[in-house]
Amino acid sequence: MAFPERFSNLPDYAFPRLRKLLDAHVPGGPQISMTIGEPRHPMPDFVGQVLADSIADFAVYPPNDGTPELLSAISAWIQRRYAVTLDHDRLMVLNGTREGLYNACIALCPEQKNGKTPVVLMPNPFYQVYAVAALTVGAEPVYVPATAATGFLPDYASLSADVLDRTTIAYICSPANPQGAVASSEYWATLLALAEKHDFIIFADECYSEIWRSAPPVGILDVAQRVGANPERVFAFHSLSKRSNLPGLRSGFVAGGTQGIARIRKLRSFAGAPLPLALQRVAERAWSDEAHVTASLALYQDKFRAANEIFAGLQGYECPEGGFFLWLPVDDGETAALKLWQATGVKVLPGAYLSRDADGQNPGKAYIRVALVAPKQEMQRGLIQLRDCLYS
Ligand SMILES: Cc1ncc(COP(=O)(O)O)c(C=O)c1O
């Protein structure tokens, strides 16, 4: 039987790969999982009630684009958060950002650009759906190093004019998974100018926007408004998974130009799975409430303070500006993850499972990613064991 060639070189997903690496070995102690980016703070207390009140909504097909009430709640959140006013036709409800980041590429990436194969840019390391989206549309994925040397964000302006002139979409993640780097206003403004010059659009994955250390990260929507960017170049993806500790709700949105959003909506009306109506009601409530977000943020702030104390003085340790991961330098990520597992039972993710070989280098290879999602005391135990095992 024949299968599509374009996915044949995909590596296994990070977590099956990790199981292959670790499962044959006995953990050195009680297991502490610091691998997956699944929030474990309490979900908002109103979820159960809203769901119970909406139970009859499971009997009907949900509206494709989102209910007007949900779109209004999202629009009001964007207004509060970024001081940007967006009408409903600039918004589309998603089943979480992962599928949105994938399907928006299908909806918006042209088959060719300037008569050539299109390029889709992404940081390296990166959230893996970006590459699969590029392969799906027959574009060439170009992996751009996001290393200490580039402030852990990709320097797209350093690419050749040939690559940039073939670029249709540039993915960018801020706060970045895995490194936690946050794009500044200048970074966004430079990227917007580059997109204008080379005629491409930006997919800004901002699903960690509400998890930060010292100040709420600036978003592409507010910078785009300030610099007067063409709204059709800017698509911002947001999610309730991390903001509201609701990864199982599968709820997010994309905000963009009216033409692009119309195309995304149209494709999804044929091929998408709209968010169930009862879940749209929960999402509406979640976007309208900040108290639970503030409470969860305080827990993360506390955890990062604890992490800073544990790693104080350790060379190469940097507290990330946003997100909930540590991106720690080691000699080799796989060797370190296996050593840590065998010595202590602490499970972390080798950085190379989130990155690709490009130009003879793999910028994730000498890192591990550590998720600070477990309850604080368990997390502290895990970090102390990690420090003592890998850095002493
Ligand atoms: C960078 C990044 N983007 C998108 C997602 C997907 O989030 P969602 O749950 O909204 O699909 C994740 C989830 O881990 C992520 O880390």
XYZ file of C-alpha atoms and ligand atoms in Angstrom:
408
model
C 0.000 0.000 0.000
C 1.279 3.481 -0.803
C 1.461 6.234 1.802
C 2.280 9.934 1.298
C 5.974 10.569 0.900
C 5.836 14.022 2.411
C 5.428 12.722 5.958
C 7.848 9.811 5.659
C 10.780 11.671 7.222
C 8.832 12.860 10.248
C 10.493 11.753 13.460
C 8.313 10.061 16.070
C 6.540 12.607 18.252
C 8.535 13.740 21.306
C 6.708 11.654 23.913
C 6.818 8.226 22.199
C 10.485 8.996 21.533
C 11.044 9.663 25.208
C 9.302 6.420 26.136
C 11.629 4.569 23.757
C 14.621 6.195 25.439
C 13.583 5.621 29.055
C 11.129 2.743 29.322
C 13.691 -0.034 29.110
C 15.487 1.420 32.151
C 14.497 1.308 35.797
C 13.903 4.746 37.386
C 16.301 5.540 40.201
C 13.545 6.755 42.530
C 9.903 7.816 42.730
C 8.894 9.206 39.358
C 8.558 12.952 38.898
C 7.383 13.930 35.438
C 8.673 17.277 34.156
C 8.164 16.581 30.487
C 4.797 17.537 29.083
C 3.523 21.124 28.918
C 0.239 20.227 30.549
C -0.805 22.753 33.177
C -1.683 21.220 36.510
C -2.966 24.228 38.431
C -6.672 24.066 39.264
C -9.073 24.875 36.487
C -11.440 27.800 37.107
C -14.172 26.925 39.586
C -16.995 28.068 37.291
C -16.341 25.397 34.651
C -18.587 22.712 36.154
C -21.544 25.025 36.619
C -21.379 26.551 33.155
C -21.098 23.092 31.665
C -24.047 21.803 33.695
C -26.147 24.800 32.654
C -25.256 24.164 29.006
C -25.797 20.425 28.872
C -28.723 20.731 26.426
C -26.342 22.372 23.942
C -24.786 18.993 23.220
C -27.997 18.183 21.337
C -27.265 20.724 18.588
C -24.560 21.318 16.018
C -22.409 24.242 17.143
C -21.860 27.389 15.044
C -18.718 27.053 12.941
C -17.190 30.481 13.574
C -18.065 30.727 17.284
C -21.152 32.128 18.998
C -21.511 35.929 18.901
C -21.229 35.877 22.714
C -17.924 33.999 22.612
C -16.553 36.238 19.857
C -17.564 39.283 21.931
C -15.841 37.853 25.020
C -12.662 37.257 23.002
C -12.834 40.706 21.456
C -13.275 42.268 24.920
C -10.262 40.291 26.223
C -8.123 41.523 23.322
C -9.272 45.065 24.078
C -8.374 44.746 27.771
C -5.100 42.957 27.144
C -3.765 44.769 24.093
C -5.949 47.873 23.698
C -6.837 46.703 20.209
C -10.414 46.696 18.907
C -11.321 43.783 16.658
C -14.744 43.059 15.176
C -16.062 39.522 15.007
C -15.013 39.138 11.381
C -11.385 39.349 12.516
C -11.747 36.357 14.852
C -12.178 32.625 14.493
C -12.761 30.159 17.296
C -10.433 27.134 17.374
C -10.307 23.742 19.070
C -7.102 24.800 20.758
C -4.272 26.497 18.942
C -2.552 23.349 17.699
C -5.190 22.532 15.126
C -5.534 26.234 14.314
C -1.822 26.618 13.629
C -2.128 23.624 11.314
C -5.360 24.418 9.500
C -4.638 28.126 9.050
C -1.542 27.159 7.073
C -3.693 25.025 4.779
C -6.146 27.883 4.376
C -3.575 30.622 3.745
C -0.407 29.198 2.185
C -0.421 29.615 -1.619
C 0.747 26.704 -3.823
C 3.588 28.790 -5.248
C 5.254 32.095 -4.664
C 6.922 33.998 -7.489
C 6.642 30.770 -9.508
C 8.635 28.811 -6.930
C 8.049 26.383 -4.076
C 6.873 28.388 -1.069
C 8.908 28.518 2.126
C 7.449 28.364 5.629
C 9.792 29.720 8.285
C 9.915 28.444 11.835
C 12.211 28.788 14.819
C 14.456 25.857 15.692
C 13.628 24.392 18.240
C 9.877 24.762 17.810
C 6.399 23.483 18.522
C 6.202 20.562 16.135
C 2.935 21.291 14.366
C 4.578 24.129 12.411
C 6.697 21.687 10.404
C 3.844 19.284 9.733
C 1.695 22.161 8.498
C 4.447 23.225 6.081
C 4.840 19.667 4.762
C 1.078 19.307 4.363
C 0.859 22.250 1.979
C 3.926 21.188 0.000
C 6.005 24.107 1.264
C 9.662 23.892 2.202
C 10.057 24.196 5.966
C 13.083 26.328 6.823
C 14.321 25.850 10.380
C 15.935 29.027 11.703
C 18.159 28.754 14.794
C 16.709 30.312 17.946
C 19.741 30.017 20.178
C 21.515 31.939 22.927
C 23.317 33.816 20.135
C 20.005 35.149 18.747
C 18.303 35.808 22.093
C 16.468 32.467 21.703
C 14.254 33.913 18.957
C 14.864 33.340 15.246
C 16.658 36.047 13.293
C 14.555 35.863 10.135
C 16.167 39.011 8.745
C 19.450 37.099 8.469
C 18.026 34.790 5.793
C 18.897 35.203 2.127
C 16.636 37.304 -0.099
C 15.932 34.147 -2.133
C 14.474 32.389 0.908
C 12.587 35.457 2.107
C 11.109 36.102 -1.336
C 9.750 32.545 -1.353
C 8.406 32.831 2.200
C 4.640 32.719 2.541
C 4.274 32.196 6.295
C 6.607 32.740 9.249
C 5.726 30.981 12.485
C 6.921 32.632 15.648
C 6.240 31.701 19.247
C 6.336 34.283 22.060
C 6.761 33.493 24.897
C 8.671 30.752 23.153
C 8.283 27.071 23.791
C 10.779 25.743 24.820
C 13.135 28.630 25.604
C 10.739 31.113 27.227
C 12.109 34.074 25.262
C 9.684 36.951 24.766
C 9.585 39.049 21.596
C 10.007 42.765 22.324
C 8.136 45.554 20.532
C 11.260 46.102 18.425
C 11.420 42.418 17.518
C 7.785 42.407 16.391
C 8.172 45.709 14.510
C 11.251 44.422 12.658
C 9.455 41.194 11.768
C 6.399 43.105 10.537
C 8.613 45.280 8.342
C 10.346 42.183 6.955
C 6.973 40.584 6.219
C 5.894 43.715 4.369
C 9.136 43.897 2.391
C 9.044 40.236 1.351
C 5.276 39.838 1.230
C 4.645 37.079 3.749
C 2.293 36.618 6.683
C 3.119 35.992 10.334
C 1.572 33.285 12.483
C 2.250 34.431 16.045
C 1.744 31.577 18.500
C 1.114 33.428 21.760
C -0.478 30.637 23.773
C 1.882 31.347 26.722
C 1.146 35.087 26.724
C -0.402 35.061 30.200
C 2.482 33.234 31.903
C 5.308 35.693 32.489
C 7.854 36.789 35.100
C 8.073 40.557 35.318
C 5.613 42.117 32.856
C 2.893 40.922 30.475
C 4.526 40.261 27.096
C 3.766 42.703 24.332
C 1.723 40.992 21.590
C 1.875 41.167 17.831
C -1.634 42.650 17.734
C -0.722 45.761 19.696
C 2.570 46.291 17.875
C 0.875 45.798 14.500
C -1.660 48.457 15.450
C 1.058 50.849 16.655
C 3.163 50.563 13.505
C 0.139 50.535 11.197
C 0.884 47.097 9.747
C -1.357 45.557 7.118
C -3.801 43.477 9.211
C -3.727 40.690 6.612
C -0.106 39.996 7.537
C -0.829 39.299 11.186
C -2.459 36.185 12.663
C -2.245 35.810 16.447
C -3.123 32.476 18.068
C -4.295 32.320 21.678
C -5.480 29.479 23.862
C -7.240 28.712 27.116
C -5.065 25.628 27.625
C -2.246 27.432 29.438
C -3.969 30.704 30.376
C -6.886 29.047 32.138
C -5.467 25.578 32.912
C -7.986 24.049 30.513
C -5.952 21.935 28.082
C -8.785 19.411 27.886
C -11.309 22.033 26.791
C -9.462 22.381 23.454
C -10.354 26.003 23.049
C -8.527 28.909 21.474
C -8.857 31.509 18.767
C -7.027 33.149 15.925
C -7.224 36.888 15.316
C -6.202 38.212 11.921
C -7.157 40.198 8.838
C -10.761 39.898 7.616
C -9.756 38.308 4.306
C -7.562 35.694 5.896
C -10.088 34.952 8.636
C -12.823 34.584 5.974
C -10.661 31.978 4.217
C -9.982 30.122 7.456
C -13.694 30.158 8.284
C -14.633 28.911 4.844
C -12.194 25.997 4.902
C -13.355 25.059 8.372
C -16.994 25.161 7.327
C -16.148 22.297 4.948
C -13.544 20.401 6.924
C -13.396 21.660 10.499
C -14.862 20.355 13.727
C -16.495 23.331 15.457
C -16.027 23.633 19.186
C -19.100 22.055 20.893
C -21.560 24.727 21.944
C -21.406 23.891 25.652
C -17.619 24.273 25.499
C -18.024 27.586 23.702
C -20.063 28.732 26.720
C -17.261 27.699 29.082
C -14.729 29.459 26.853
C -16.870 32.628 26.820
C -16.828 32.662 30.598
C -13.100 31.928 30.804
C -12.111 34.780 28.452
C -14.319 37.102 30.541
C -12.599 36.327 33.845
C -9.105 37.382 34.915
C -9.192 36.365 38.594
C -8.324 32.727 37.884
C -5.543 33.802 35.510
C -4.008 36.056 38.152
C -4.173 33.256 40.732
C -2.476 30.775 38.406
C 0.184 33.323 37.446
C 1.018 33.835 41.124
C 1.636 30.095 41.462
C 4.000 30.152 38.473
C 5.801 33.231 39.838
C 6.350 31.366 43.069
C 7.642 28.291 41.263
C 10.112 30.288 39.210
C 11.363 32.032 42.358
C 11.955 28.577 43.840
C 13.718 27.439 40.651
C 15.942 30.536 40.727
C 16.963 29.716 44.278
C 17.750 26.117 43.422
C 19.848 27.059 40.394
C 21.410 30.223 41.886
C 25.002 30.558 40.730
C 24.770 27.765 38.191
C 26.586 28.750 35.033
C 24.301 28.834 31.994
C 21.105 29.037 34.050
C 18.754 31.793 32.973
C 15.275 32.377 34.285
C 13.088 32.554 31.170
C 10.963 35.679 30.699
C 7.793 33.739 29.964
C 6.139 30.336 29.655
C 6.528 27.516 32.160
C 9.606 25.658 30.955
C 13.259 25.745 31.886
C 15.606 25.254 28.944
C 18.758 23.977 30.555
C 22.130 23.533 28.868
C 23.753 20.093 29.160
C 26.384 18.246 27.108
C 23.846 16.059 25.370
C 20.110 16.153 26.093
C 19.389 12.452 25.549
C 22.343 11.328 27.659
C 21.334 13.750 30.417
C 17.657 12.708 30.389
C 18.593 9.030 30.600
C 21.170 9.605 33.323
C 18.671 11.628 35.367
C 15.959 8.996 34.970
C 18.246 6.151 35.993
C 19.703 8.040 38.926
C 16.566 9.701 40.310
C 13.283 8.913 38.492
C 12.959 12.531 37.311
C 11.744 12.670 33.716
C 12.690 15.566 31.418
C 12.599 16.008 27.652
C 15.783 15.999 25.533
C 15.887 19.292 23.638
C 16.594 17.564 20.322
C 13.082 16.101 20.359
C 11.877 19.649 19.697
C 14.452 20.640 17.094
C 15.843 19.551 13.720
C 19.240 19.192 12.131
C 19.746 22.209 9.920
C 23.000 23.312 8.284
C 24.873 20.595 10.175
C 23.663 21.796 13.577
C 20.907 20.850 15.948
C 20.237 23.767 18.306
C 18.263 21.632 20.770
C 20.808 18.846 21.173
C 22.696 20.290 24.116
C 19.571 21.131 26.153
C 16.850 19.561 28.220
C 13.358 21.008 28.630
C 11.900 20.955 32.122
C 8.208 21.757 32.663
C 7.400 23.494 35.951
C 3.832 22.238 36.034
C 3.827 19.845 39.005
C 2.790 21.100 42.458
C 5.528 23.271 43.961
C 6.978 20.823 46.462
C 7.150 17.985 43.969
C 8.676 20.386 41.456
C 11.281 21.544 43.989
C 12.210 17.942 44.786
C 12.577 17.249 41.079
C 14.734 20.324 40.440
C 17.053 19.657 43.387
C 17.571 16.081 42.209
C 18.149 17.347 38.683
C 20.706 19.931 39.829
C 22.569 17.457 41.995
C 22.587 14.768 39.334
C 23.510 16.826 36.273
C 25.398 19.860 37.566
C 27.407 18.921 40.629
C 3.999 26.590 21.597
C 2.708 25.901 21.652
N 1.774 26.218 20.759
C 0.568 25.629 20.749
C 0.260 24.657 21.675
C -1.083 24.001 21.589
O -1.931 24.447 22.518
P -3.483 24.116 22.495
O -3.722 23.312 23.717
O -4.135 25.449 22.500
O -3.771 23.345 21.236
C 1.183 24.297 22.656
C 0.861 23.261 23.640
O 1.672 22.684 24.298
C 2.439 24.939 22.651
O 3.387 24.643 23.543
